[in-house]
Coordinates of C-alpha atoms in Angstrom, one line a residue:
X1 CA 149.2 99.9 83.7
X2 CA 146.1 98.4 85.5
X3 CA 142.6 98.3 84.0
X4 CA 139.8 99.3 86.3
X5 CA 136.0 98.8 85.9
X6 CA 133.8 100.8 88.3
X7 CA 130.1 100.7 88.7
X8 CA 127.3 99.2 90.8
X9 CA 125.4 95.9 90.9
X10 CA 121.7 95.5 91.8
X11 CA 119.0 92.9 91.9
X12 CA 115.6 94.1 90.4
X13 CA 112.4 93.7 92.5
X14 CA 108.9 95.0 91.9
X15 CA 108.4 98.2 89.8
X16 CA 112.1 98.3 88.9
X17 CA 112.9 98.9 92.6
X18 CA 116.4 97.5 93.3
X19 CA 118.4 96.1 96.1
X20 CA 122.3 96.2 96.2
X21 CA 124.0 92.9 95.7
X22 CA 126.0 93.5 99.0
X23 CA 128.7 91.0 99.6
X24 CA 128.5 89.2 96.3
X25 CA 131.5 88.8 94.0
X26 CA 131.8 90.1 90.4
X27 CA 134.2 87.8 88.6
X28 CA 135.8 88.8 85.2
X29 CA 137.1 86.2 82.7
X30 CA 138.8 86.8 79.3
X31 CA 136.2 86.2 76.7
X32 CA 137.3 83.6 74.2
X33 CA 135.9 82.1 71.0
X34 CA 134.5 83.5 67.8
X35 CA 131.2 84.7 69.3
X36 CA 132.7 87.2 71.9
X37 CA 131.5 90.3 70.0
X38 CA 128.1 88.7 69.3
X39 CA 127.7 87.9 73.0
X40 CA 128.7 91.4 74.1
X41 CA 125.6 92.8 72.4
X42 CA 123.2 89.9 73.2
X43 CA 120.1 90.3 75.3
X44 CA 120.2 89.2 79.0
X45 CA 117.9 86.3 78.3
X46 CA 120.5 84.9 75.9
X47 CA 123.4 85.2 78.3
X48 CA 122.2 84.7 81.9
X49 CA 122.6 81.2 83.1
X50 CA 124.1 79.2 86.0
X51 CA 127.7 78.2 85.4
X52 CA 128.4 74.5 85.1
X53 CA 131.2 73.0 87.0
X54 CA 133.5 72.7 83.9
X55 CA 132.4 75.9 82.1
X56 CA 135.1 78.2 83.3
X57 CA 138.7 77.1 82.7
X58 CA 141.2 78.6 85.1
X59 CA 141.0 81.5 87.7
X60 CA 139.3 84.8 86.9
X61 CA 141.3 87.7 85.7
X62 CA 139.9 89.8 88.6
X63 CA 137.4 89.6 91.4
X64 CA 135.5 92.5 93.1
X65 CA 133.2 92.4 96.2
X66 CA 130.1 94.5 96.0
X67 CA 129.8 97.1 98.8
X68 CA 126.7 97.8 100.8
X69 CA 125.9 100.7 98.5
X70 CA 126.0 98.4 95.5
X71 CA 129.3 99.9 94.3
X72 CA 132.3 97.8 93.2
X73 CA 135.7 98.3 91.7
X74 CA 137.1 95.6 89.5
X75 CA 140.9 95.9 89.0
X76 CA 142.7 93.8 86.4
X77 CA 146.4 93.6 86.9
X78 CA 147.0 90.8 84.4
X79 CA 149.8 92.0 82.1
X80 CA 148.6 89.9 79.3
X81 CA 145.1 91.5 79.2
X82 CA 144.8 93.8 76.2
X83 CA 141.4 95.5 77.0
X84 CA 139.3 93.0 75.1
X85 CA 135.9 91.5 75.8
X86 CA 135.2 90.1 79.2
X87 CA 132.8 87.5 80.5
X88 CA 131.3 88.8 83.8
X89 CA 129.9 86.3 86.4
X90 CA 128.2 86.8 89.7
X91 CA 129.4 84.5 92.4
X92 CA 126.9 84.0 95.3
X93 CA 128.3 82.3 98.4
X94 CA 125.6 83.8 100.6
X95 CA 122.7 86.0 99.2
X96 CA 122.4 89.6 100.5
X97 CA 119.5 88.8 102.7
X98 CA 119.5 88.2 106.5
X99 CA 117.6 84.8 106.1
X100 CA 118.3 82.1 103.6
X101 CA 118.6 78.3 103.4
X102 CA 121.8 77.5 105.4
X103 CA 122.2 74.3 103.4
X104 CA 122.2 76.0 100.0
X105 CA 125.5 75.6 98.1
X106 CA 127.4 78.5 96.6
X107 CA 126.5 79.2 92.9
X108 CA 128.0 81.2 90.0
X109 CA 126.0 82.8 87.3
X110 CA 127.0 84.2 83.9
X111 CA 125.7 87.7 83.7
X112 CA 126.8 88.9 80.3
X113 CA 129.8 89.5 78.0
X114 CA 130.9 93.1 77.7
X115 CA 133.4 95.1 75.7
X116 CA 134.4 97.8 78.1
X117 CA 134.7 101.4 76.7
X118 CA 138.1 102.2 78.2
X119 CA 139.3 105.7 79.0
X120 CA 142.9 106.6 79.8
X121 CA 143.6 108.5 83.0
X122 CA 146.9 109.5 84.5
X123 CA 147.8 106.1 86.0
X124 CA 144.8 103.8 85.1
X125 CA 142.7 102.8 82.2
X126 CA 139.1 103.1 83.4
X127 CA 135.6 101.9 82.2
X128 CA 132.2 102.1 83.8
X129 CA 129.6 99.3 83.9
X130 CA 126.3 99.5 85.8
X131 CA 124.1 96.5 85.9
X132 CA 120.8 95.4 87.5
X133 CA 119.9 91.7 87.3
X134 CA 116.5 91.5 85.7
X135 CA 113.6 90.6 88.0
X136 CA 113.0 87.1 86.8
X137 CA 116.6 86.2 87.0
X138 CA 117.2 87.7 90.4
X139 CA 114.1 85.9 91.7
X140 CA 115.5 82.7 90.3
X141 CA 118.8 83.3 92.2
X142 CA 116.9 84.0 95.4
X143 CA 114.8 80.9 95.0
X144 CA 117.9 78.7 94.7
X145 CA 118.9 79.9 98.2
X146 CA 115.4 79.1 99.6
X147 CA 114.4 82.8 99.8
X148 CA 110.9 84.0 99.3
X149 CA 110.2 87.7 98.9
X150 CA 107.3 90.1 99.2
X151 CA 108.0 93.6 98.0
X152 CA 106.1 96.6 96.8
X153 CA 105.2 100.1 97.8
X154 CA 103.0 101.6 100.5
X155 CA 101.3 104.9 99.4
X156 CA 98.5 107.2 100.1
X157 CA 95.3 106.3 98.2
X158 CA 94.4 109.9 97.4
X159 CA 97.5 110.9 95.3
X160 CA 99.9 108.0 95.6
X161 CA 102.5 109.7 97.8
X162 CA 105.0 107.3 99.2
X163 CA 104.8 106.5 103.0
X164 CA 108.3 106.1 104.5
X165 CA 108.9 104.4 107.8
X166 CA 105.8 102.2 107.7
X167 CA 106.1 98.6 109.1
X168 CA 104.6 96.0 106.8
X169 CA 103.8 92.6 108.3
X170 CA 102.7 89.8 106.1
X171 CA 100.8 86.6 107.0
X172 CA 99.8 83.3 105.3
X173 CA 96.0 82.7 105.6
X174 CA 96.4 79.0 106.5
X175 CA 93.4 76.8 107.2
X176 CA 94.8 75.7 110.6
X177 CA 96.7 78.8 111.7
X178 CA 97.8 82.1 110.3
X179 CA 101.6 82.0 109.9
X180 CA 103.6 85.2 110.3
X181 CA 105.9 85.6 107.3
X182 CA 107.8 88.5 108.8
X183 CA 108.0 92.3 108.7
X184 CA 109.9 95.0 106.8
X185 CA 110.0 98.8 106.9
X186 CA 109.4 101.1 103.9
X187 CA 112.2 103.3 102.7
X188 CA 112.0 107.0 101.7
X189 CA 110.3 106.0 98.4
X190 CA 107.7 103.8 100.2
X191 CA 109.3 100.6 99.0
X192 CA 109.8 97.6 101.3
X193 CA 111.4 94.2 100.9
X194 CA 110.3 91.3 103.2
X195 CA 112.2 88.0 103.3
X196 CA 110.8 84.7 104.5
X197 CA 111.5 81.0 104.1
X198 CA 109.3 78.1 103.2
X199 CA 109.4 76.9 106.8
X200 CA 107.6 80.1 107.8
X201 CA 104.4 79.1 106.1
X202 CA 104.7 75.3 105.9
X203 CA 104.8 74.8 109.6
X204 CA 101.7 73.6 111.4
X205 CA 100.8 72.7 115.0
X206 CA 101.9 69.2 114.1
X207 CA 105.3 70.2 112.5
X208 CA 107.7 68.6 112.0
X209 CA 105.7 65.4 112.0
X210 CA 103.0 66.3 109.5
X211 CA 103.0 68.9 106.8
X212 CA 99.5 69.7 105.7
X213 CA 100.3 72.6 103.3
X214 CA 99.1 71.2 100.1
X215 CA 100.0 74.2 97.8
X216 CA 103.3 75.6 96.9
X217 CA 103.1 79.2 98.2
X218 CA 101.4 81.1 100.9
X219 CA 98.0 82.9 100.7
X220 CA 99.2 86.4 101.6
X221 CA 97.5 89.3 103.5
X222 CA 99.2 92.2 105.2
X223 CA 98.9 94.7 108.1
X224 CA 100.7 98.0 108.1
X225 CA 101.5 100.4 110.9
X226 CA 103.0 103.8 110.9
X227 CA 104.4 105.3 114.1
X228 CA 102.8 102.3 116.0
X229 CA 99.3 103.2 114.6
X230 CA 97.5 100.8 112.2
X231 CA 96.9 102.3 108.8
X232 CA 96.1 99.2 106.8
X233 CA 94.5 96.1 108.3
X234 CA 93.8 93.3 105.9
X235 CA 92.2 90.0 107.1
X236 CA 92.4 86.4 106.2
X237 CA 89.7 86.9 103.6
X238 CA 92.2 89.1 101.6
X239 CA 94.6 86.2 101.5
X240 CA 91.9 84.1 99.8
X241 CA 91.3 86.6 97.0
X242 CA 92.4 85.8 93.4
X243 CA 96.0 86.9 93.0
X244 CA 96.8 86.4 96.6
X245 CA 96.6 82.6 96.8
X246 CA 99.6 80.3 96.4
X247 CA 102.0 83.1 95.5
X248 CA 105.4 82.5 94.1
X249 CA 108.9 83.1 95.4
X250 CA 108.8 86.8 94.4
X251 CA 105.4 88.4 95.0
X252 CA 104.6 92.1 94.4
X253 CA 102.2 93.6 96.9
X254 CA 101.3 97.3 96.6
X255 CA 98.9 98.8 99.2
X256 CA 97.5 102.2 99.8
X257 CA 95.8 103.7 102.8
X258 CA 93.2 106.5 103.3
X259 CA 94.3 106.8 106.9
X260 CA 97.1 109.0 105.7
X261 CA 96.9 111.6 102.9
X262 CA 99.5 113.0 100.6
X263 CA 100.2 116.6 99.6
X264 CA 97.2 118.6 101.0
X265 CA 95.1 120.8 98.9
X266 CA 96.0 124.5 99.1
X267 CA 92.6 125.5 100.5
X268 CA 91.7 124.7 104.1
X269 CA 88.5 122.8 104.5
X270 CA 86.4 121.0 107.1
X271 CA 84.9 118.1 105.3
X272 CA 83.3 115.5 107.7
X273 CA 81.8 114.8 111.1
X274 CA 83.0 111.2 111.5
X275 CA 82.0 109.7 108.0
X276 CA 79.3 112.2 107.3
X277 CA 80.0 115.1 104.8
X278 CA 79.0 118.5 106.0
X279 CA 78.6 119.9 102.4
X280 CA 76.2 120.7 101.1
X281 CA 74.8 122.4 104.2
X282 CA 71.9 121.3 106.5
X283 CA 68.8 120.3 104.6
X284 CA 70.0 121.1 101.1
X285 CA 69.6 118.5 98.3
X286 CA 72.2 115.8 98.7
X287 CA 73.1 116.8 102.3
X288 CA 73.9 114.2 104.9
X289 CA 72.5 116.4 107.7
X290 CA 68.9 117.5 107.8
X291 CA 67.7 120.9 108.9
X292 CA 67.5 119.8 112.6
X293 CA 71.0 118.4 112.6
X294 CA 70.4 114.7 112.3
X295 CA 73.0 112.8 110.2
X296 CA 71.8 110.4 107.4
X297 CA 68.2 111.5 108.0
X298 CA 66.8 109.0 105.5
X299 CA 68.5 106.1 107.2
X300 CA 70.2 106.3 110.6
X301 CA 69.1 109.8 111.7
X302 CA 72.3 109.7 113.9
X303 CA 73.2 112.0 116.8
X304 CA 76.7 112.2 118.3
X305 CA 78.0 111.5 121.7
X306 CA 81.4 110.9 123.4
X307 CA 84.4 111.9 121.3
X308 CA 83.6 112.9 117.8
X309 CA 86.1 113.2 115.0
X310 CA 86.0 116.3 112.8
X311 CA 87.8 115.6 109.6
X312 CA 89.3 117.8 106.9
X313 CA 92.6 119.6 106.2
X314 CA 94.4 122.7 107.1
X315 CA 97.7 123.1 105.2
X316 CA 100.8 124.0 107.3
X317 CA 101.2 127.2 105.4
X318 CA 99.3 129.6 103.1
X319 CA 100.1 128.9 99.5
X320 CA 100.1 132.6 98.6
X321 CA 102.0 134.2 101.5
X322 CA 104.0 131.3 102.8
X323 CA 102.9 132.2 106.3
X324 CA 102.0 129.4 108.8
X325 CA 98.3 128.8 109.3
X326 CA 96.3 128.1 112.5
X327 CA 92.8 126.7 112.9
X328 CA 90.1 126.3 115.6
X329 CA 86.6 125.1 116.1
X330 CA 83.8 127.0 117.8
X331 CA 80.4 125.8 119.3
X332 CA 77.1 127.4 120.1
X333 CA 73.9 126.0 121.4
X334 CA 70.3 126.4 120.2
X335 CA 67.6 127.4 122.7
X336 CA 63.8 127.5 122.9
X337 CA 61.4 130.4 122.3
X338 CA 59.2 129.4 125.3
X339 CA 59.9 127.1 128.2
X340 CA 63.5 125.9 128.3
X341 CA 64.4 122.3 127.9
X342 CA 61.1 121.3 126.3
X343 CA 61.2 117.6 125.7
X344 CA 58.3 117.7 123.2
X345 CA 60.2 119.7 120.6
X346 CA 63.8 120.6 119.6
X347 CA 65.2 124.0 120.2
X348 CA 64.8 126.5 117.3
X349 CA 66.5 129.7 118.4
X350 CA 70.0 129.7 117.0
X351 CA 73.0 130.8 119.1
X352 CA 73.9 134.5 119.1
X353 CA 77.6 133.7 119.0
X354 CA 80.0 130.7 119.0
X355 CA 82.5 130.0 121.7
X356 CA 86.0 128.6 120.9
X357 CA 86.6 125.0 121.7
X358 CA 89.6 124.8 124.1
X359 CA 89.4 122.2 126.8
X360 CA 86.6 120.2 125.0
X361 CA 89.1 118.2 122.8
X362 CA 90.6 114.8 123.0
X363 CA 94.0 113.6 121.8
X364 CA 93.7 113.9 118.0
X365 CA 96.1 111.9 115.7
X366 CA 96.7 114.5 113.0
X367 CA 99.7 112.9 111.2
X368 CA 103.2 111.5 111.3
X369 CA 106.6 113.1 111.6
X370 CA 109.6 111.4 110.0
X371 CA 113.2 111.6 111.4
X372 CA 116.4 109.7 111.7
X373 CA 117.1 108.0 115.1
X374 CA 120.3 107.7 117.1
X375 CA 121.1 104.5 115.1
X376 CA 120.8 106.4 111.8
X377 CA 117.7 104.5 111.0
X378 CA 114.6 106.2 109.4
X379 CA 111.7 106.3 111.9
X380 CA 108.3 107.8 112.1
X381 CA 106.3 109.0 115.1
X382 CA 102.6 110.0 115.4
X383 CA 101.7 113.6 115.9
X384 CA 98.8 114.4 118.3
X385 CA 97.0 117.6 119.0
X386 CA 95.7 117.9 122.6
X387 CA 94.2 120.7 124.7
X388 CA 97.7 121.8 125.7
X389 CA 98.5 122.5 122.0
X390 CA 95.7 125.1 121.7
X391 CA 96.4 128.7 122.5
X392 CA 94.2 130.9 124.6
X393 CA 91.8 131.5 121.7
X394 CA 91.5 127.8 120.9
X395 CA 93.8 127.9 117.8
X396 CA 96.2 125.1 116.9
X397 CA 99.3 125.8 114.7
X398 CA 100.8 122.6 113.4
X399 CA 103.7 124.2 111.5
X400 CA 106.7 124.2 113.8
X401 CA 104.9 122.1 116.5
X402 CA 107.5 120.3 118.6
X403 CA 107.2 116.5 118.8
X404 CA 109.2 114.4 121.3
X405 CA 110.4 111.3 119.5
X406 CA 112.3 108.2 120.7
X407 CA 116.0 108.0 119.5
X408 CA 116.7 104.4 120.8
X409 CA 120.5 105.1 121.1
X410 CA 121.3 105.5 123.9
X411 CA 118.3 103.4 125.1
X412 CA 115.5 105.6 126.5
X413 CA 116.8 108.8 124.8
X414 CA 114.5 111.2 123.1
X415 CA 114.8 114.2 120.8
X416 CA 112.5 117.0 119.7
X417 CA 111.5 117.2 116.0
X418 CA 109.6 120.3 114.8
X419 CA 106.8 119.7 112.2
X420 CA 107.6 121.0 108.7
X421 CA 106.4 120.5 105.2
X422 CA 109.5 118.3 104.5
X423 CA 108.9 115.8 107.4
X424 CA 105.2 115.7 107.9
X425 CA 102.5 113.4 106.5
X426 CA 99.0 114.1 107.7
X427 CA 95.9 112.1 108.5
X428 CA 92.5 113.5 107.6
X429 CA 91.6 114.4 111.2
X430 CA 91.5 118.0 112.5
X431 CA 90.2 117.6 116.0
X432 CA 88.6 115.1 118.4
X433 CA 85.7 117.0 119.9
X434 CA 84.8 115.9 123.4
X435 CA 81.0 116.3 123.4
X436 CA 80.8 115.2 127.0
X437 CA 82.5 118.4 128.0
X438 CA 80.0 120.4 125.9
X439 CA 76.7 118.7 127.0
X440 CA 77.8 118.4 130.7
X441 CA 76.7 122.0 131.3
X442 CA 73.3 120.5 131.6
X443 CA 72.8 118.2 134.6
X444 CA 70.8 115.0 134.0
X445 CA 67.0 115.3 134.4
X446 CA 66.8 111.9 136.1
X447 CA 70.1 111.2 137.8
X448 CA 70.5 107.6 138.7
X449 CA 67.7 106.5 136.4
X450 CA 64.3 105.1 137.3
X451 CA 64.2 102.7 140.3
X452 CA 63.0 99.2 139.6
X453 CA 60.1 99.9 142.0
X454 CA 58.8 102.4 139.4
X455 CA 59.1 100.1 136.4
X456 CA 56.2 100.7 134.0
X457 CA 55.8 104.4 134.8
X458 CA 55.9 107.0 132.1
X459 CA 58.4 109.8 132.9
X460 CA 56.9 113.2 133.6
X461 CA 58.0 116.0 131.2
X462 CA 60.4 117.5 133.8
X463 CA 62.3 114.2 134.0
X464 CA 62.6 113.7 130.2
X465 CA 65.8 114.7 128.5
X466 CA 65.3 117.2 125.7
X467 CA 67.1 117.4 122.3
X468 CA 70.4 119.3 122.6
X469 CA 71.1 121.0 119.3
X470 CA 74.4 122.9 118.4
X471 CA 76.0 124.9 115.7
X472 CA 79.7 124.3 115.0
X473 CA 82.1 126.6 113.2
X474 CA 85.6 126.2 111.6
X475 CA 88.0 129.1 111.4
X476 CA 91.5 129.4 109.8
X477 CA 93.8 132.4 110.3
X478 CA 97.2 133.5 109.0
X479 CA 99.4 132.9 112.1
X480 CA 101.6 135.8 111.2
X481 CA 99.0 138.5 110.5
X482 CA 96.1 137.0 112.5
X483 CA 93.8 137.6 109.6
X484 CA 91.0 135.2 108.7
X485 CA 91.7 133.2 105.6
X486 CA 88.8 130.6 105.7
X487 CA 85.5 130.1 107.5
X488 CA 83.1 127.1 107.4
X489 CA 80.1 126.1 109.4
X490 CA 77.7 123.2 110.1
X491 CA 74.5 125.0 110.9
X492 CA 73.0 122.3 113.1
X493 CA 74.1 119.0 114.7
X494 CA 72.8 117.0 117.7
X495 CA 75.1 116.1 120.6
X496 CA 73.6 113.7 123.1
X497 CA 75.3 112.0 126.1
X498 CA 72.2 111.4 128.2
X499 CA 71.6 108.0 129.6
X500 CA 68.7 105.8 128.6
X501 CA 66.2 105.7 131.4
X502 CA 65.2 102.0 131.4
X503 CA 64.0 99.6 134.0
X504 CA 62.3 96.2 134.0
X505 CA 60.4 94.1 136.5
X506 CA 57.5 91.6 136.9
X507 CA 54.5 92.2 139.1
X508 CA 55.0 88.7 140.4
X509 CA 58.6 89.5 141.6
X510 CA 58.0 93.0 143.1
X511 CA 57.7 91.8 146.6
X512 CA 59.9 88.7 146.4
X513 CA 62.6 88.5 143.7
X514 CA 63.0 84.8 144.3
X515 CA 59.3 84.1 144.1
X516 CA 58.7 80.8 142.1
X517 CA 56.0 81.2 139.5
X518 CA 55.2 77.5 139.2
X519 CA 51.7 77.0 137.9
X520 CA 51.3 80.6 136.9
X521 CA 49.2 81.1 133.7
X522 CA 49.9 84.8 133.3
X523 CA 52.9 87.1 134.2
X524 CA 52.8 90.9 134.0
X525 CA 55.7 92.8 132.4
X526 CA 56.6 96.2 133.9
X527 CA 59.0 98.1 131.7
X528 CA 60.0 101.7 131.0
X529 CA 62.3 102.9 128.2
X530 CA 62.8 106.6 127.6
X531 CA 65.4 108.5 125.6
X532 CA 65.1 111.5 123.1
X533 CA 67.0 109.5 120.4
X534 CA 66.0 105.9 120.9
X535 CA 66.4 103.6 117.9
X536 CA 64.5 100.6 119.1
X537 CA 63.6 98.5 122.1
X538 CA 62.4 94.9 122.4
X539 CA 61.3 92.6 125.3
X540 CA 61.7 88.9 124.9
X541 CA 61.3 85.9 127.2
X542 CA 63.9 83.1 126.9
X543 CA 64.7 79.7 128.4
X544 CA 67.7 77.4 127.7
X545 CA 66.0 76.3 124.6
X546 CA 65.8 79.8 123.0
X547 CA 63.2 82.5 122.7
X548 CA 59.7 81.5 124.0
X549 CA 57.9 84.9 123.8
X550 CA 58.8 87.7 121.4
X551 CA 57.0 90.6 119.7
X552 CA 54.1 91.0 119.0
X553 CA 53.4 88.9 122.2
X554 CA 55.8 91.1 124.1
X555 CA 56.3 94.9 123.7
X556 CA 58.7 96.5 121.2
X557 CA 59.1 99.8 119.5
X558 CA 61.3 101.3 116.7
X559 CA 62.2 104.6 115.2
X560 CA 61.1 105.3 111.6
X561 CA 62.6 107.9 109.4
X562 CA 61.3 111.3 110.4
X563 CA 59.6 110.1 113.5
X564 CA 61.6 112.2 115.9
X565 CA 58.9 112.0 118.6
X566 CA 59.7 108.4 119.3
X567 CA 61.2 108.1 122.8
X568 CA 60.5 104.5 123.7
X569 CA 57.6 103.2 125.7
X570 CA 56.1 102.2 129.1
X571 CA 53.9 99.3 130.0
X572 CA 51.9 101.1 132.6
X573 CA 52.7 100.9 136.3
X574 CA 52.1 98.5 139.2
X575 CA 48.6 98.5 140.5
X576 CA 47.0 97.4 143.8
X577 CA 46.0 94.0 142.5
X578 CA 49.5 93.2 141.0
X579 CA 47.9 93.0 137.5
X580 CA 49.5 96.1 136.1
X581 CA 51.8 96.3 133.1
X582 CA 51.4 93.9 130.1
X583 CA 50.0 90.4 130.7
X584 CA 51.8 87.5 129.0
X585 CA 50.1 84.1 128.8
X586 CA 52.7 81.5 130.0
X587 CA 50.3 78.7 130.6
X588 CA 51.8 76.5 127.9
X589 CA 55.4 77.2 128.9
X590 CA 57.2 74.1 130.2
X591 CA 58.7 74.0 133.7
X592 CA 62.1 75.8 133.3
X593 CA 64.3 78.8 134.3
X594 CA 63.4 81.9 132.2
X595 CA 64.9 85.3 131.5
X596 CA 63.0 88.4 130.6
X597 CA 65.2 90.6 128.5
X598 CA 64.7 94.3 127.7
X599 CA 67.1 95.2 124.9
X600 CA 67.5 98.8 123.6
X601 CA 69.8 100.9 121.4
X602 CA 70.0 104.6 120.8
X603 CA 70.6 106.5 117.5
X604 CA 74.0 107.8 118.8
X605 CA 76.5 107.0 116.1
X606 CA 78.3 103.7 116.8
X607 CA 76.2 103.0 119.9
X608 CA 75.7 99.4 120.8
X609 CA 72.7 97.4 122.2
X610 CA 72.2 97.3 126.0
X611 CA 70.1 94.7 127.8
X612 CA 68.3 94.5 131.2
X613 CA 67.3 91.1 132.5
X614 CA 65.0 89.6 135.1
X615 CA 65.0 85.9 136.0
X616 CA 62.2 83.6 137.2
X617 CA 61.3 80.0 137.4
X618 CA 58.1 78.5 136.1

């Protein structure tokens, strides 16, 4: 009657994560000598070693090849075997990794000595033996075959939920070039295993002639994408941090992201406009919005233009009823008590009602859906909310939302996956609000801006853009009963998409833009800058050697906290004697080509500096 040992074999990686020893051989030998029983209960560190050429006498009693699942069946048909202790070895011809040193020779390792606990069945005597090679020993085996490994978990930062289907790419922060070490995809538990070789980080632009890597291992940093979207972006500086430099053959790298969040809280909430918390409300102690609606009033006093991200969470279903939830945003505009569009003061009359946001949204990346493609491979795809996903009342319902995903087999094929609690991982974004669509109801006061011929003039009140102030509401309803379950509101916020009215000239160039100013002792700056939310403006004069004239010689202005009346400045217009504007003494300036530069930036969140320029020769 045959003896049969069943079980599985694994190699241990980070955090006791394991990989199956696919394709390797488990070899069984009759244990001999007086220490067989002692060895059967010995610790791994006392038994694991590489087998010397003369250590095993004769052929093994049985050999089993490990399947892709890690399972094996070792059958002993030797009639002289009596069920005694066995020496179990692992034979590695090729390691279970797609990449390894092709010149590495096969090796055999003693795992342990076991005394199987046999059980009689109808036609076989069976025992079970499960084994995971400890991390330090499995790493040693991989190193002998030239294999370097980075493994770990990718999770959410908020609650440590695993992120499956994420693509982890690792790099070596080299001093000449950053070497790609490879990529791997996380499994359902968020684990990944990335394999690379020494040649991946030791190569240089001069390879194979010169090897300038002076240290043993790479300096590792990583980038992670999910559904094609970046969720973790490290830089070379991360590879220079302690613990990341000169890593060994088996390196554990766990990363978390706040771009994706785990199990959502049960209560819907609108939390942020971009990075600014809306709670506590406008003007209250600790608020990031003041009573007028400016964000970070003590610092940036920001307003918002373009597409603005409204962040928070709406669970797919109500925790009490189990019904799906739907949410929407609503907007209303403040007005003035007296003359409309007064540029001298912000509007103070709150909106009577709020209007649902419908077409005023941009594509919003709200999460990821997980699925299995046509190749039976786990995949993820981003989930976006667009205007087409909103119903007639502006509500979006995420639960059950159909998402078209690529299946890859056959090529170009797709399928529809419906969002559910079991396949969805959210971001923290609720909607991308298109403020252009909201503020465009007001035509510009000065379309086309101020002509250069009018440089230096102060805009009249009817050409100055006023402050546009709004109230924004958030509403959640039970999608089954249409009853309101949650309301929230930001009482005041400033949306502004108006252009800066800016122009620049020199009196001396008004009639002839190519007029050489050789021998001139004074030039006259003509500038106008006007915007309801200007942060600063500066005029400088430069030549190839750098800045020649700067404030306070030249005009400048800047917003200070609370100074909401600051709109810019004007030099004064052209006059009949061409001595208008601001005189600048250039008598000491050497003969050269010069540029007059008017730079300005608004308080719109994430706005960048713009510059106008005029050239002259002196």
